[in-house]
Short mmCIF file of C-alpha atoms and ligand atoms in Angstrom, two decimals:
data_model
loop_
_atom_site.label_atom_id
_atom_site.label_comp_id
_atom_site.label_asym_id
_atom_site.label_seq_id
_atom_site.Cartn_x
_atom_site.Cartn_y
_atom_site.Cartn_z
CA MET A 1 0.08 -0.04 -0.02
CA SER A 2 1.30 3.39 -0.96
CA THR A 3 1.86 5.84 2.10
CA SER A 4 0.00 8.60 0.61
CA LYS A 5 -3.21 5.97 0.57
CA ILE A 6 -3.19 5.38 3.99
CA ASN A 7 -5.87 6.34 5.99
CA THR A 8 -4.55 8.44 8.93
CA ALA A 9 -7.58 10.24 10.57
CA GLU A 10 -8.49 7.20 12.65
CA ALA A 11 -5.30 7.36 14.60
CA LEU A 12 -4.55 10.48 14.44
CA GLY A 13 -8.15 10.97 16.80
CA ALA A 14 -6.78 8.56 19.23
CA TYR A 15 -3.97 11.04 20.23
CA PHE A 16 -5.48 14.21 19.52
CA ASN A 17 -8.57 16.13 20.58
CA GLU A 18 -8.55 18.22 17.64
CA ILE A 19 -7.19 16.38 14.62
CA PRO A 20 -3.67 18.56 13.67
CA SER A 21 -4.75 19.23 9.10
CA TYR A 22 -1.15 18.19 8.42
CA CYS A 23 0.05 14.92 8.35
CA GLU A 24 2.04 13.44 5.18
CA PRO A 25 4.45 10.64 4.40
CA TYR A 26 8.11 10.99 5.41
CA GLY A 27 11.53 9.99 5.45
CA ASN A 28 12.91 6.66 3.36
CA GLY A 29 12.61 4.05 5.27
CA HIS A 30 11.78 0.80 3.43
CA ILE A 31 9.76 -0.80 6.49
CA ASN A 32 7.27 1.39 8.34
CA ASP A 33 5.01 4.27 6.69
CA THR A 34 6.30 7.16 8.43
CA PHE A 35 4.26 10.49 8.37
CA LEU A 36 5.12 13.70 9.81
CA VAL A 37 2.58 15.35 12.11
CA ILE A 38 2.38 19.06 12.83
CA ALA A 39 0.40 20.16 15.79
CA GLU A 40 1.01 22.60 18.41
CA ARG A 41 4.44 20.08 18.00
CA ARG A 42 5.96 17.95 15.59
CA TYR A 43 5.59 14.57 15.97
CA ILE A 44 6.20 11.05 13.70
CA LEU A 45 3.26 8.90 13.17
CA GLN A 46 4.34 5.22 12.18
CA ARG A 47 2.07 2.50 10.81
CA MET A 48 4.06 -0.33 11.78
CA ASN A 49 4.35 -2.82 9.06
CA THR A 50 2.38 -6.12 10.80
CA THR A 51 3.82 -8.43 7.75
CA VAL A 52 7.68 -7.78 8.73
CA PHE A 53 6.53 -7.60 12.40
CA PRO A 54 3.89 -10.06 13.43
CA HIS A 55 3.62 -8.98 17.18
CA PRO A 56 3.49 -4.84 17.51
CA GLU A 57 2.80 -4.78 21.20
CA GLU A 58 6.35 -7.20 21.92
CA LEU A 59 7.64 -4.87 19.51
CA MET A 60 6.49 -1.53 21.82
CA GLU A 61 7.17 -3.33 24.65
CA ASN A 62 11.09 -3.64 23.28
CA ILE A 63 11.00 -0.02 22.36
CA LEU A 64 10.16 0.96 25.40
CA GLY A 65 12.46 -0.89 27.83
CA VAL A 66 15.49 -0.10 25.50
CA THR A 67 14.40 3.94 25.41
CA ALA A 68 13.83 4.03 29.11
CA HIS A 69 17.49 2.43 29.47
CA ILE A 70 19.04 4.87 27.17
CA ARG A 71 17.48 8.06 28.49
CA ASN A 72 18.30 6.78 32.20
CA LYS A 73 21.87 6.42 31.10
CA ALA A 74 21.56 9.97 29.73
CA LYS A 75 20.49 11.48 32.49
CA ILE A 76 23.51 9.95 34.92
CA SER A 77 26.03 10.98 32.65
CA GLY A 78 24.75 14.75 31.92
CA GLY A 79 23.33 14.04 28.31
CA ASP A 80 20.65 15.36 26.55
CA ALA A 81 17.66 13.80 28.02
CA ALA A 82 15.38 15.43 25.81
CA ARG A 83 16.93 14.21 22.34
CA CYS A 84 19.28 11.13 23.24
CA THR A 85 16.59 8.45 22.19
CA LEU A 86 13.26 8.39 20.39
CA ALA A 87 10.37 9.33 22.57
CA VAL A 88 6.95 6.99 22.51
CA VAL A 89 3.64 9.59 22.41
CA PRO A 90 0.88 7.95 24.30
CA THR A 91 -2.76 7.72 22.46
CA LEU A 92 -5.43 10.17 24.69
CA ASP A 93 -6.04 6.95 26.53
CA SER A 94 -2.73 6.05 27.70
CA LYS A 95 -2.16 3.98 25.50
CA ASN A 96 1.29 3.19 23.95
CA PHE A 97 0.35 2.24 20.28
CA PHE A 98 -3.12 2.22 18.43
CA CYS A 99 -5.24 0.17 16.22
CA ASP A 100 -7.56 1.21 14.47
CA ASN A 101 -10.81 -0.83 13.18
CA LYS A 102 -8.98 -1.80 9.74
CA GLY A 103 -6.44 -3.61 12.03
CA SER A 104 -3.03 -1.33 11.36
CA TYR A 105 -1.24 -0.49 14.04
CA PHE A 106 0.44 3.21 14.63
CA ARG A 107 2.29 4.60 17.17
CA MET A 108 3.43 7.95 17.46
CA TYR A 109 7.12 9.64 18.45
CA GLU A 110 8.24 13.08 19.49
CA PHE A 111 9.90 14.60 16.32
CA CYS A 112 13.48 15.00 17.37
CA GLU A 113 13.81 18.99 17.19
CA GLY A 114 16.40 20.25 15.11
CA THR A 115 17.91 17.31 13.86
CA VAL A 116 18.15 16.01 10.20
CA ALA A 117 18.33 12.46 9.03
CA ARG A 118 20.97 11.85 5.79
CA ASP A 119 20.94 9.29 3.42
CA VAL A 120 24.11 9.82 2.01
CA VAL A 121 27.62 10.17 4.10
CA GLU A 122 28.87 14.19 3.85
CA ASN A 123 32.32 13.13 4.72
CA ALA A 124 34.48 11.45 6.43
CA GLU A 125 34.29 12.92 9.86
CA ASP A 126 30.76 12.78 10.03
CA PHE A 127 30.76 8.89 9.21
CA LYS A 128 33.06 8.41 12.14
CA ASN A 129 30.87 10.08 14.58
CA CYS A 130 27.98 8.04 13.07
CA ALA A 131 30.00 4.87 13.97
CA LYS A 132 31.02 6.63 17.10
CA ALA A 133 27.10 6.88 18.04
CA PHE A 134 26.26 3.26 16.58
CA GLY A 135 29.46 2.02 19.20
CA ASN A 136 28.06 3.99 21.96
CA PHE A 137 24.98 2.69 21.31
CA GLN A 138 25.54 -0.90 22.08
CA GLN A 139 27.47 0.21 24.70
CA GLN A 140 24.79 1.98 26.57
CA LEU A 141 22.90 -1.67 25.69
CA ALA A 142 25.65 -3.70 27.39
CA ASP A 143 23.99 -4.19 30.55
CA TYR A 144 20.50 -4.63 29.09
CA PRO A 145 19.00 -7.74 30.06
CA ALA A 146 18.62 -9.65 26.85
CA CYS A 147 15.85 -12.05 28.38
CA LYS A 148 13.61 -8.90 28.41
CA LEU A 149 14.03 -8.38 24.52
CA HIS A 150 11.49 -10.56 22.22
CA GLU A 151 12.62 -11.37 19.26
CA SER A 152 10.76 -8.88 16.75
CA ILE A 153 12.23 -10.53 13.84
CA LYS A 154 13.15 -14.50 13.74
CA ASN A 155 16.55 -15.18 12.10
CA PHE A 156 16.93 -11.68 11.32
CA HIS A 157 20.88 -11.93 10.54
CA ASN A 158 21.04 -15.44 10.35
CA THR A 159 22.93 -15.74 7.04
CA PRO A 160 22.83 -18.72 6.12
CA TRP A 161 19.11 -18.61 6.96
CA ARG A 162 18.96 -16.05 4.49
CA TYR A 163 20.67 -17.94 1.83
CA ASP A 164 18.51 -21.05 2.37
CA ASN A 165 15.51 -18.90 1.96
CA LEU A 166 16.35 -17.49 -1.29
CA ILE A 167 17.20 -21.08 -2.47
CA LYS A 168 13.95 -22.06 -1.64
CA ALA A 169 12.27 -19.03 -3.19
CA ALA A 170 14.26 -19.81 -6.64
CA GLU A 171 12.79 -23.00 -6.37
CA LYS A 172 9.39 -22.34 -6.04
CA ASP A 173 9.83 -19.13 -8.35
CA SER A 174 6.50 -18.15 -7.49
CA CYS A 175 6.62 -15.07 -9.65
CA GLY A 176 8.12 -16.36 -12.73
CA ARG A 177 11.27 -14.00 -12.61
CA LEU A 178 13.82 -17.00 -11.84
CA CYS A 179 14.97 -16.52 -15.55
CA GLU A 180 15.83 -13.07 -14.77
CA ILE A 181 18.10 -13.81 -11.86
CA THR A 182 20.56 -16.66 -12.62
CA ALA A 183 23.96 -14.91 -12.51
CA GLU A 184 22.65 -13.30 -9.27
CA LEU A 185 21.60 -16.87 -8.31
CA GLU A 186 24.91 -18.22 -9.09
CA PHE A 187 26.98 -15.29 -7.36
CA ALA A 188 24.92 -16.36 -3.78
CA LYS A 189 25.37 -20.02 -4.36
CA ALA A 190 29.23 -19.53 -4.71
CA ARG A 191 29.58 -17.84 -1.81
CA ALA A 192 27.74 -20.49 0.01
CA GLU A 193 30.22 -21.47 2.36
CA PHE A 194 30.99 -17.79 3.73
CA CYS A 195 27.39 -17.38 4.87
CA ASN A 196 28.44 -19.74 7.68
CA THR A 197 31.35 -17.66 8.86
CA LEU A 198 29.49 -15.84 11.68
CA GLU A 199 27.62 -18.85 12.93
CA VAL A 200 30.62 -20.93 12.91
CA ALA A 201 32.83 -18.38 15.14
CA HIS A 202 30.01 -18.07 17.58
CA LYS A 203 29.22 -22.01 17.98
CA ALA A 204 32.79 -22.16 18.41
CA GLY A 205 32.62 -19.66 21.29
CA LYS A 206 34.63 -17.17 19.77
CA LEU A 207 31.69 -14.60 18.79
CA PRO A 208 29.78 -13.49 21.65
CA LEU A 209 25.94 -12.44 21.19
CA ARG A 210 25.51 -8.63 22.34
CA VAL A 211 22.39 -6.71 22.78
CA THR A 212 23.00 -5.00 19.24
CA HIS A 213 20.87 -2.52 16.55
CA ASN A 214 21.11 -4.68 13.64
CA ASP A 215 19.84 -1.68 11.59
CA THR A 216 22.46 -0.10 11.20
CA LYS A 217 22.13 2.13 8.11
CA LEU A 218 22.91 5.92 7.96
CA ASN A 219 19.21 7.22 8.02
CA ASN A 220 18.95 5.16 11.24
CA ILE A 221 21.11 8.03 13.08
CA LEU A 222 19.43 11.49 13.48
CA PHE A 223 22.43 14.35 13.13
CA ASP A 224 22.13 17.76 14.87
CA GLU A 225 21.01 20.29 12.14
CA VAL A 226 23.87 22.99 13.26
CA THR A 227 26.59 20.94 14.33
CA GLY A 228 26.37 18.09 12.23
CA ALA A 229 27.23 15.53 15.46
CA PRO A 230 25.09 12.27 15.63
CA VAL A 231 22.36 13.05 18.60
CA CYS A 232 19.85 9.91 18.69
CA VAL A 233 20.17 6.41 17.32
CA ILE A 234 16.22 5.86 15.81
CA ASP A 235 14.66 3.38 14.58
CA LEU A 236 14.61 0.32 17.05
CA ASP A 237 12.64 -2.14 16.23
CA THR A 238 15.24 -4.80 15.55
CA VAL A 239 17.17 -4.46 18.69
CA MET A 240 17.92 -8.28 19.90
CA PRO A 241 20.68 -9.89 20.55
CA GLY A 242 23.26 -9.87 17.51
CA TYR A 243 26.83 -9.57 16.71
CA SER A 244 28.78 -6.39 16.92
CA VAL A 245 30.24 -7.23 13.54
CA ASN A 246 27.20 -7.38 11.75
CA ASP A 247 26.29 -3.28 13.38
CA PHE A 248 29.38 -2.87 11.97
CA GLY A 249 28.96 -4.25 8.70
CA ASP A 250 25.74 -3.12 7.84
CA SER A 251 26.68 0.77 8.21
CA ILE A 252 29.81 0.00 5.92
CA ARG A 253 27.37 -1.52 3.30
CA PHE A 254 25.26 1.73 3.18
CA GLY A 255 27.52 3.64 4.31
CA ALA A 256 31.05 3.61 2.37
CA ASN A 257 29.57 2.29 -0.44
CA THR A 258 30.39 5.01 -2.85
CA ALA A 259 27.06 4.65 -4.86
CA VAL A 260 23.53 4.57 -3.10
CA GLU A 261 21.79 1.29 -2.81
CA ASP A 262 19.63 0.99 -5.45
CA GLU A 263 22.59 2.81 -8.38
CA THR A 264 21.91 0.73 -11.32
CA ASP A 265 25.13 1.74 -12.66
CA LEU A 266 27.56 -0.57 -11.44
CA SER A 267 30.55 0.65 -12.51
CA LYS A 268 29.79 3.41 -9.63
CA VAL A 269 29.42 1.05 -6.80
CA THR A 270 32.63 0.26 -4.88
CA LEU A 271 33.73 0.10 -1.35
CA ASP A 272 35.19 3.61 -0.12
CA LEU A 273 38.53 2.37 2.09
CA SER A 274 38.86 5.54 3.57
CA LEU A 275 35.00 5.50 5.10
CA PHE A 276 35.74 2.13 5.97
CA GLU A 277 38.94 3.15 8.46
CA ALA A 278 36.93 6.56 9.39
CA TYR A 279 33.84 4.21 10.54
CA ALA A 280 35.97 1.39 11.93
CA GLU A 281 38.22 4.29 14.05
CA GLY A 282 34.83 5.58 14.97
CA PHE A 283 33.45 2.53 15.97
CA LEU A 284 36.21 1.07 18.00
CA MET A 285 36.02 4.29 19.82
CA GLY A 286 32.62 4.40 20.58
CA CYS A 287 32.85 0.58 21.93
CA ASN A 288 35.27 1.40 24.46
CA GLY A 289 37.25 -1.49 24.52
CA SER A 290 34.49 -3.53 24.70
CA LEU A 291 34.97 -6.01 21.77
CA THR A 292 37.20 -9.07 22.16
CA GLU A 293 40.43 -9.59 19.37
CA THR A 294 37.85 -11.71 17.54
CA GLU A 295 35.18 -9.40 16.96
CA VAL A 296 38.04 -6.37 16.29
CA ASP A 297 39.62 -9.44 13.39
CA LEU A 298 36.07 -9.93 12.00
CA LEU A 299 35.25 -6.63 11.43
CA PRO A 300 35.52 -6.62 7.49
CA VAL A 301 33.79 -10.41 7.31
CA GLY A 302 30.72 -8.25 8.73
CA ALA A 303 30.61 -5.95 6.01
CA MET A 304 31.13 -8.66 4.02
CA MET A 305 28.53 -10.69 5.58
CA MET A 306 25.82 -7.51 5.87
CA THR A 307 26.15 -6.87 2.28
CA LEU A 308 25.62 -10.18 1.23
CA GLU A 309 23.04 -11.00 3.48
CA CYS A 310 21.16 -8.15 2.39
CA GLY A 311 21.47 -8.93 -1.44
CA MET A 312 20.32 -12.00 -1.06
CA ARG A 313 17.27 -10.74 1.05
CA PHE A 314 16.39 -8.04 -1.76
CA LEU A 315 17.02 -10.96 -4.22
CA THR A 316 14.44 -13.40 -2.39
CA ASP A 317 12.00 -10.46 -2.33
CA TYR A 318 12.27 -9.46 -5.96
CA LEU A 319 11.84 -14.12 -6.63
CA GLU A 320 8.84 -13.86 -3.92
CA GLY A 321 7.06 -10.71 -5.77
CA ASP A 322 8.15 -7.55 -3.38
CA VAL A 323 6.19 -7.97 -0.45
CA TYR A 324 9.09 -7.00 2.27
CA PHE A 325 11.47 -4.29 0.64
CA LYS A 326 9.15 -0.99 -0.24
CA ILE A 327 9.31 -0.36 -4.11
CA HIS A 328 9.60 2.71 -5.67
CA ARG A 329 9.69 1.24 -9.63
CA PRO A 330 9.60 -2.24 -11.28
CA ARG A 331 12.61 -4.32 -10.91
CA HIS A 332 13.91 -1.94 -7.85
CA ASN A 333 15.01 -5.09 -5.70
CA LEU A 334 16.97 -6.52 -8.22
CA ASP A 335 18.14 -3.31 -9.08
CA ARG A 336 19.20 -3.16 -5.29
CA ALA A 337 20.43 -6.98 -4.96
CA ARG A 338 22.70 -5.91 -8.35
CA ASN A 339 24.14 -3.32 -6.48
CA GLN A 340 24.99 -5.19 -3.22
CA PHE A 341 26.02 -8.11 -5.49
CA ALA A 342 28.95 -5.40 -6.67
CA LEU A 343 29.61 -4.18 -3.70
CA VAL A 344 30.65 -7.69 -2.37
CA ALA A 345 32.72 -8.33 -5.40
CA ASP A 346 34.50 -5.00 -5.11
CA MET A 347 34.61 -5.84 -0.83
CA GLU A 348 36.38 -8.89 -1.66
CA LYS A 349 39.28 -7.80 -3.96
CA LYS A 350 39.87 -5.03 -1.03
CA LEU A 351 39.82 -7.86 1.90
CA PRO A 352 43.67 -7.37 2.33
CA GLU A 353 43.07 -3.59 2.73
CA MET A 354 40.18 -3.99 5.07
CA LYS A 355 42.28 -6.36 7.20
CA ASN A 356 45.10 -3.92 7.11
CA ILE A 357 43.51 -1.00 8.14
CA ILE A 358 41.66 -2.90 11.46
CA GLU A 359 45.23 -4.25 12.12
CA LYS A 360 46.88 -0.50 12.08
CA LEU A 361 43.53 0.60 14.33
CA LYS A 362 44.04 -2.30 16.74
P1 ADP B 401 11.98 2.48 8.99
O1 ADP B 401 11.58 1.43 9.49
O2 ADP B 401 10.99 2.23 7.71
O3 ADP B 401 12.83 2.39 8.26
P2 ADP B 401 12.23 4.66 10.61
O4 ADP B 401 11.70 4.27 12.05
O5 ADP B 401 13.95 4.08 10.09
O6 ADP B 401 11.42 3.54 9.76
O7 ADP B 401 11.79 6.08 10.30
C1 ADP B 401 11.89 6.51 8.79
C2 ADP B 401 12.26 8.35 8.66
O8 ADP B 401 11.71 9.24 9.56
C3 ADP B 401 14.00 7.58 9.11
O9 ADP B 401 14.89 7.94 8.54
C4 ADP B 401 14.01 9.63 9.62
O10 ADP B 401 14.20 10.35 8.71
C5 ADP B 401 12.43 9.80 10.32
N1 ADP B 401 12.25 9.67 11.69
C6 ADP B 401 11.86 8.67 12.49
N2 ADP B 401 11.71 9.00 13.88
C7 ADP B 401 12.00 10.29 13.71
C8 ADP B 401 11.94 10.85 14.82
N3 ADP B 401 11.77 10.73 16.09
N4 ADP B 401 12.29 12.41 14.72
C9 ADP B 401 12.61 13.00 13.65
N5 ADP B 401 12.52 12.39 12.71
C10 ADP B 401 12.61 10.41 12.57
C1 GN1 B 402 15.28 -1.75 6.03
O1 GN1 B 402 13.93 0.01 7.74
P1 GN1 B 402 15.05 0.18 6.99
O2 GN1 B 402 14.98 1.18 5.70
O3 GN1 B 402 16.06 1.29 8.25
C2 GN1 B 402 16.06 -3.49 6.70
C3 GN1 B 402 17.21 -3.58 6.66
C4 GN1 B 402 17.76 -3.62 5.58
C5 GN1 B 402 17.29 -2.31 4.88
C6 GN1 B 402 18.14 -2.01 3.49
C7 GN1 B 402 13.30 -4.19 9.67
O4 GN1 B 402 16.05 -1.05 6.66
O5 GN1 B 402 17.18 -4.83 7.44
O6 GN1 B 402 19.26 -3.43 5.65
O7 GN1 B 402 16.22 -1.85 4.92
N1 GN1 B 402 14.88 -3.03 8.35
C8 GN1 B 402 14.19 -4.31 8.54
O8 GN1 B 402 18.06 -0.89 3.23
O9 GN1 B 402 14.00 -5.45 7.94
MG1 MG B 403 14.83 3.03 8.96
#
């Protein structure tokens, strides 16, 4: 459903005595339907994607717990308690979300004022600061009890599982698109063994599970409009136990690509090693010595893994008829998958350089 066709009137009525006249689609997220609402203040209204998140009540429980934890830490350390994390706005009857008569689930956040989200990295320094913020986010949640978190999406970054899903989707070929993606499928198949790398390290006791963000792309962080400093890590739907190297890797996948995620001119798609270095430096600073040596060594693998996994997810969605990621043109998911695989190929060539950078920063 396109965001503009969603009826938000009933949801707005749950939050305001007088319905605000401004409620327009906002931002570039691929999952939820996001609206900017202007009343006496600004708000973000989101229709939660219940295909992706089948248990919105559990999702909101996670978000309330995590945001309370982060706000508390900011208060203790004298940080910006008002803008350090998302603030859920209750409905008029004090609920944390609203379900309308069509079964759509909505939630509302305070608009994090004086901030902007970005889809492209402006410079290495900003990217490094963004890395510090994501690293620090992981640090802030290091003592959050993982048992309190619901697994909002099962197997979210289980790459071998993602690989199996791609193979199943190809076997089923429900939309008759398999003939278009034979080269991409071969690309993924040639990396089947690599997909297991992190799971194998985890099972061998070398890679710990931590409370991680799991969706660390650039536009999931809000930057101060004036200073450019990161203010708030957002999109907390996927905060779950995960691997630190995947949080690192997902940021590299998105931010250190010399092209945007859906660029179709694949000659533009490469890994920017200076952005990789800036991010690695910032991430290690943000994690503040908490990563084990194996985790640090696996950071380049995390970058390759998240890029390959994301490519496989886009490709699977293309085969399944674009049911998961929002698309804005025909073959959008196929374009995204090709882009991610081109980036994987470039990362493979640059793996020795990535490793050298990490060695230097250790
Ligand atoms: P999705 O899960 O679809 O990616 P997000 O939660 O990331 O949705 O929100 C989409 C976009 O909306 C963000 O990239 C950002 O631009 C904007 N946004 C979300 N929450 C806020 C907020 N509290 N204040 C300001 N902007 C926000
Ligand atoms: C989605 O929600 P958003 O747009 O921040 C997706 C990520 C992908 C990303 C690809 C819950 O992120 O996993 O890496 O698109 N989020 C979910 O751009 O699936
Ligand atoms: Mg997002």
